[in-house]
Amino acid sequence: MTLKAQPIASHFIDGEYVEDTDGTVFESIYPATGEVIARLHAATPAIVEQAIASAKRAQPEWAAMSPTARGRILKRAADIMRERNRELSELETLDTGKPIQETIVADPTSGADSFEFFGGIAAAGLNGSYIPLGGDFAYTKRVPLGVCVGIGAWNYPQQIACWKGAPALVAGNAMVFKPSENTPLGALKIAEILIEAGLPKGLYNVIQGDRETGPLLINHPDVAKVSLTGSVPTGRKVAAAAAGNLKHVTMELGGKSPMIVFEDADIDSAIGGAMLGNFYSTGQVCSNGTRVFVNRKIKAEFLKRLKARTEAMLIGDPMDEATQVGPMASWAQREKVLSYIEKGKAEGATLVAGGGIPNNVSGEGYYVQPTVFADVTDDMTIAREEIFGPVMCVLDFDDEAEVIARANDTEFGLSGGVFTADLTRAHRVVDQLEAGTLWINTYNLCPVEIPFGGSKQSGFGRENSLAALEHYSELKTVYVGMGPVQAPY
Ligand code: NAD
């Protein structure tokens, strides 16, 4: 039987598809139906070796090219991604179950933005500096790290493959990328497109695998850097392994971010922000504002309008352009989300909307209703742990100092947001929130121009913007003596 999204082979190394049937077989499942759409093999140690060796071979020549020439190839890749947006978006929907309504505007397009942005700033973003020292002087250059490893999560597989690949490549590195075992398909297409755009072979290799494969990459002596997008527990393991060999690391991890709605906020706008920041991608977004603190004075009105808008969301076939809510990416993730919903009910939160499996979808899909809990207190499990599903917790608050302290009372520090009409309050509050990325009167917008990343247990390092280049390169300092050496002996 032919499978709907079967790639030519499991891995993409040195410019071509490669298979090693000794690797453990795993299935790619379309989350909307439970149908097997591809069968792949996890990388064997031989495949890992082949991918890293090919990257190591290709990298020096690539690093010796001018940044403009490297950037030109990435910009071409961006154009190809845009031309194939429909095809790539459909693949992303098959890979993740996210509605085509979203993938068509948010996934390959955001990957293409990343190639375009880093391709465009290549020439200016990698300059060093000149340091006058009287007669002598010094200069710095930004040099690539070598072979970088990217490890992806399953919520934005194509975007993550590009967000890591674009800055790594433009800075003169090679990348070996391992997508999540839940979403193995998109990254292979990115690798194909880069070759079509003119990227020399070996510079962007994709290998498949899971938590067994990751360590083979991280512990490899020829790998200089690891960039992970994943959960905090995985981040701890990956950072510890990388530290053993003093490798560079970027950690894009989980969150339990606060969104604070003051009494003077535009309520409909704040509800829109809260819904986007909890239900987009069926809630599988790391920066989601899952703790929505609403001032008690507007709580009743906020909940009334939120309930009506949440219950009107269209859940269904992700390939139907009208669908707004698709399934969770995996069966296991749905089970996890449903168990958190049960914990919310058991711990005394008030269920406002959703709360289970929708009854308008038939079959084997991994659907969960967009769910809103009110009267959530800070100590409830649903307010403390990352659920990574469409579950919004609404908490009450009375004053500014109190809500800031409660918002910060978490091990995470990825994101946060404030809705208010008071300009000074907005800046005063975000200034005190402990998080890497904050929004005022909007939520979850992450264009490539702005740095993105976390603080506290949500990670370190930044993706996107000029800041990302710093994490894929290092400074080399050269001191130039202009006179004879004055030795005292
Ligand atoms: P996960 O941590 O289970 O897996 C992430 C990746 O790490 C996968 O590719 C997995 O195979 C690999 N992995 C697992 N154990 C490993 C190990 N010991 N060594 C090396 N690699 C290992 O995460 P997930 O369930 O795929 O994704 C959801 C999580 O990712 C959530 O916590 C979410 O918040 C986070 N996330 C963060 C961002 C961000 O930018 N901050 C973006 C998306 C998702």
mmCIF file of C-alpha atoms in Angstrom, residues 144-283:
data_model
loop_
_atom_site.group_PDB
_atom_site.id
_atom_site.type_symbol
_atom_site.label_atom_id
_atom_site.label_comp_id
_atom_site.label_asym_id
_atom_site.label_seq_id
_atom_site.Cartn_x
_atom_site.Cartn_y
_atom_site.Cartn_z
ATOM 1 C CA PRO A 144 31.782 30.022 12.502
ATOM 2 C CA LEU A 145 31.697 27.255 15.101
ATOM 3 C CA GLY A 146 31.871 24.334 12.648
ATOM 4 C CA VAL A 147 29.279 21.547 12.715
ATOM 5 C CA CYS A 148 26.102 22.535 14.579
ATOM 6 C CA VAL A 149 23.340 20.166 15.617
ATOM 7 C CA GLY A 150 19.685 21.227 15.636
ATOM 8 C CA ILE A 151 17.091 19.156 17.510
ATOM 9 C CA GLY A 152 13.452 20.033 16.935
ATOM 10 C CA ALA A 153 10.097 19.795 18.718
ATOM 11 C CA TRP A 154 6.888 18.727 16.964
ATOM 12 C CA ASN A 155 4.809 21.873 17.052
ATOM 13 C CA TYR A 156 6.509 23.903 14.291
ATOM 14 C CA PRO A 157 8.695 21.385 12.446
ATOM 15 C CA GLN A 158 9.413 23.399 9.302
ATOM 16 C CA GLN A 159 9.822 26.686 11.145
ATOM 17 C CA ILE A 160 12.229 25.170 13.671
ATOM 18 C CA ALA A 161 14.266 23.517 10.897
ATOM 19 C CA CYS A 162 14.661 26.958 9.254
ATOM 20 C CA TRP A 163 15.052 29.060 12.412
ATOM 21 C CA LYS A 164 18.054 26.934 13.353
ATOM 22 C CA GLY A 165 19.367 26.318 9.844
ATOM 23 C CA ALA A 166 19.315 29.887 8.500
ATOM 24 C CA PRO A 167 21.555 31.617 11.089
ATOM 25 C CA ALA A 168 23.811 28.565 11.335
ATOM 26 C CA LEU A 169 24.395 28.448 7.590
ATOM 27 C CA VAL A 170 24.754 32.154 7.012
ATOM 28 C CA ALA A 171 27.406 32.335 9.732
ATOM 29 C CA GLY A 172 29.402 29.713 7.809
ATOM 30 C CA ASN A 173 28.519 26.558 9.736
ATOM 31 C CA ALA A 174 27.151 23.211 8.613
ATOM 32 C CA MET A 175 24.065 21.800 10.310
ATOM 33 C CA VAL A 176 22.855 18.307 11.101
ATOM 34 C CA PHE A 177 19.177 18.586 12.013
ATOM 35 C CA LYS A 178 17.116 15.964 13.801
ATOM 36 C CA PRO A 179 13.382 16.635 13.709
ATOM 37 C CA SER A 180 11.048 15.304 16.378
ATOM 38 C CA GLU A 181 10.106 11.656 15.842
ATOM 39 C CA ASN A 182 6.455 12.810 15.812
ATOM 40 C CA THR A 183 6.967 15.108 12.832
ATOM 41 C CA PRO A 184 9.772 13.740 10.659
ATOM 42 C CA LEU A 185 8.642 14.949 7.227
ATOM 43 C CA GLY A 186 8.972 18.728 6.867
ATOM 44 C CA ALA A 187 12.707 19.048 7.534
ATOM 45 C CA LEU A 188 13.497 16.635 4.680
ATOM 46 C CA LYS A 189 11.770 19.033 2.263
ATOM 47 C CA ILE A 190 13.748 21.976 3.661
ATOM 48 C CA ALA A 191 16.973 20.041 2.995
ATOM 49 C CA GLU A 192 15.822 19.275 -0.565
ATOM 50 C CA ILE A 193 14.955 22.932 -1.209
ATOM 51 C CA LEU A 194 18.312 24.169 0.070
ATOM 52 C CA ILE A 195 20.086 21.900 -2.408
ATOM 53 C CA GLU A 196 17.833 23.146 -5.195
ATOM 54 C CA ALA A 197 18.704 26.714 -4.178
ATOM 55 C CA GLY A 198 22.385 25.945 -4.665
ATOM 56 C CA LEU A 199 23.573 25.011 -1.182
ATOM 57 C CA PRO A 200 26.653 22.827 -1.523
ATOM 58 C CA LYS A 201 26.123 19.221 -0.445
ATOM 59 C CA GLY A 202 26.623 18.239 3.177
ATOM 60 C CA LEU A 203 25.888 21.603 4.746
ATOM 61 C CA TYR A 204 22.342 20.818 5.833
ATOM 62 C CA ASN A 205 21.781 17.172 6.624
ATOM 63 C CA VAL A 206 18.619 15.747 8.182
ATOM 64 C CA ILE A 207 18.582 12.526 10.149
ATOM 65 C CA GLN A 208 15.663 10.875 11.925
ATOM 66 C CA GLY A 209 15.445 9.541 15.425
ATOM 67 C CA ASP A 210 14.307 10.069 18.982
ATOM 68 C CA ARG A 211 15.782 10.472 22.445
ATOM 69 C CA GLU A 212 18.195 7.607 21.699
ATOM 70 C CA THR A 213 19.561 9.387 18.617
ATOM 71 C CA GLY A 214 19.970 12.847 20.157
ATOM 72 C CA PRO A 215 22.817 11.834 22.480
ATOM 73 C CA LEU A 216 24.769 10.277 19.578
ATOM 74 C CA LEU A 217 24.797 13.714 17.975
ATOM 75 C CA ILE A 218 25.432 15.726 21.128
ATOM 76 C CA ASN A 219 28.313 13.568 22.322
ATOM 77 C CA HIS A 220 30.059 13.465 18.957
ATOM 78 C CA PRO A 221 33.525 15.066 19.159
ATOM 79 C CA ASP A 222 33.120 16.812 15.790
ATOM 80 C CA VAL A 223 29.990 18.699 16.885
ATOM 81 C CA ALA A 224 30.631 22.245 18.133
ATOM 82 C CA LYS A 225 27.132 23.366 19.071
ATOM 83 C CA VAL A 226 23.694 22.038 19.938
ATOM 84 C CA SER A 227 20.482 24.021 19.582
ATOM 85 C CA LEU A 228 17.442 22.320 21.097
ATOM 86 C CA THR A 229 13.783 23.213 20.945
ATOM 87 C CA GLY A 230 11.991 21.010 23.436
ATOM 88 C CA SER A 231 10.791 20.575 26.982
ATOM 89 C CA VAL A 232 12.622 21.610 30.139
ATOM 90 C CA PRO A 233 13.451 18.007 31.224
ATOM 91 C CA THR A 234 14.970 17.300 27.790
ATOM 92 C CA GLY A 235 16.810 20.626 27.947
ATOM 93 C CA ARG A 236 18.430 19.654 31.232
ATOM 94 C CA LYS A 237 19.680 16.371 29.735
ATOM 95 C CA VAL A 238 20.924 17.944 26.521
ATOM 96 C CA ALA A 239 22.648 20.842 28.316
ATOM 97 C CA ALA A 240 24.325 18.421 30.727
ATOM 98 C CA ALA A 241 25.585 16.232 27.891
ATOM 99 C CA ALA A 242 26.823 19.251 25.929
ATOM 100 C CA ALA A 243 28.538 20.646 29.030
ATOM 101 C CA GLY A 244 30.548 17.413 29.336
ATOM 102 C CA ASN A 245 32.389 18.406 26.173
ATOM 103 C CA LEU A 246 32.002 22.190 26.602
ATOM 104 C CA LYS A 247 29.917 22.583 23.474
ATOM 105 C CA HIS A 248 27.962 25.754 22.714
ATOM 106 C CA VAL A 249 24.251 25.437 23.462
ATOM 107 C CA THR A 250 20.995 27.226 22.700
ATOM 108 C CA MET A 251 17.981 26.029 24.682
ATOM 109 C CA GLU A 252 14.471 26.943 23.540
ATOM 110 C CA LEU A 253 12.358 25.247 26.186
ATOM 111 C CA GLY A 254 8.888 25.264 27.687
ATOM 112 C CA GLY A 255 6.872 27.890 29.491
ATOM 113 C CA LYS A 256 3.849 28.749 31.635
ATOM 114 C CA SER A 257 3.662 32.349 30.635
ATOM 115 C CA PRO A 258 1.476 35.019 32.225
ATOM 116 C CA MET A 259 -0.848 37.324 30.322
ATOM 117 C CA ILE A 260 -2.167 40.181 32.442
ATOM 118 C CA VAL A 261 -5.405 41.946 31.526
ATOM 119 C CA PHE A 262 -5.946 45.198 33.407
ATOM 120 C CA GLU A 263 -9.386 46.721 33.944
ATOM 121 C CA ASP A 264 -8.777 49.456 31.357
ATOM 122 C CA ALA A 265 -7.840 47.037 28.549
ATOM 123 C CA ASP A 266 -9.796 46.766 25.324
ATOM 124 C CA ILE A 267 -11.626 43.590 26.358
ATOM 125 C CA ASP A 268 -12.248 42.186 22.901
ATOM 126 C CA SER A 269 -8.658 42.709 21.926
ATOM 127 C CA ALA A 270 -7.445 41.057 25.142
ATOM 128 C CA ILE A 271 -9.770 38.106 24.552
ATOM 129 C CA GLY A 272 -8.430 37.806 21.002
ATOM 130 C CA GLY A 273 -4.886 37.795 22.392
ATOM 131 C CA ALA A 274 -5.776 35.229 25.035
ATOM 132 C CA MET A 275 -7.446 32.944 22.478
ATOM 133 C CA LEU A 276 -4.552 33.204 20.014
ATOM 134 C CA GLY A 277 -2.143 32.711 22.899
ATOM 135 C CA ASN A 278 -3.881 29.525 24.068
ATOM 136 C CA PHE A 279 -5.640 27.902 21.133
ATOM 137 C CA TYR A 280 -3.493 28.591 18.058
ATOM 138 C CA SER A 281 -1.852 25.359 16.907
ATOM 139 C CA THR A 282 -4.263 23.624 19.301
ATOM 140 C CA GLY A 283 -2.367 25.182 22.173
#
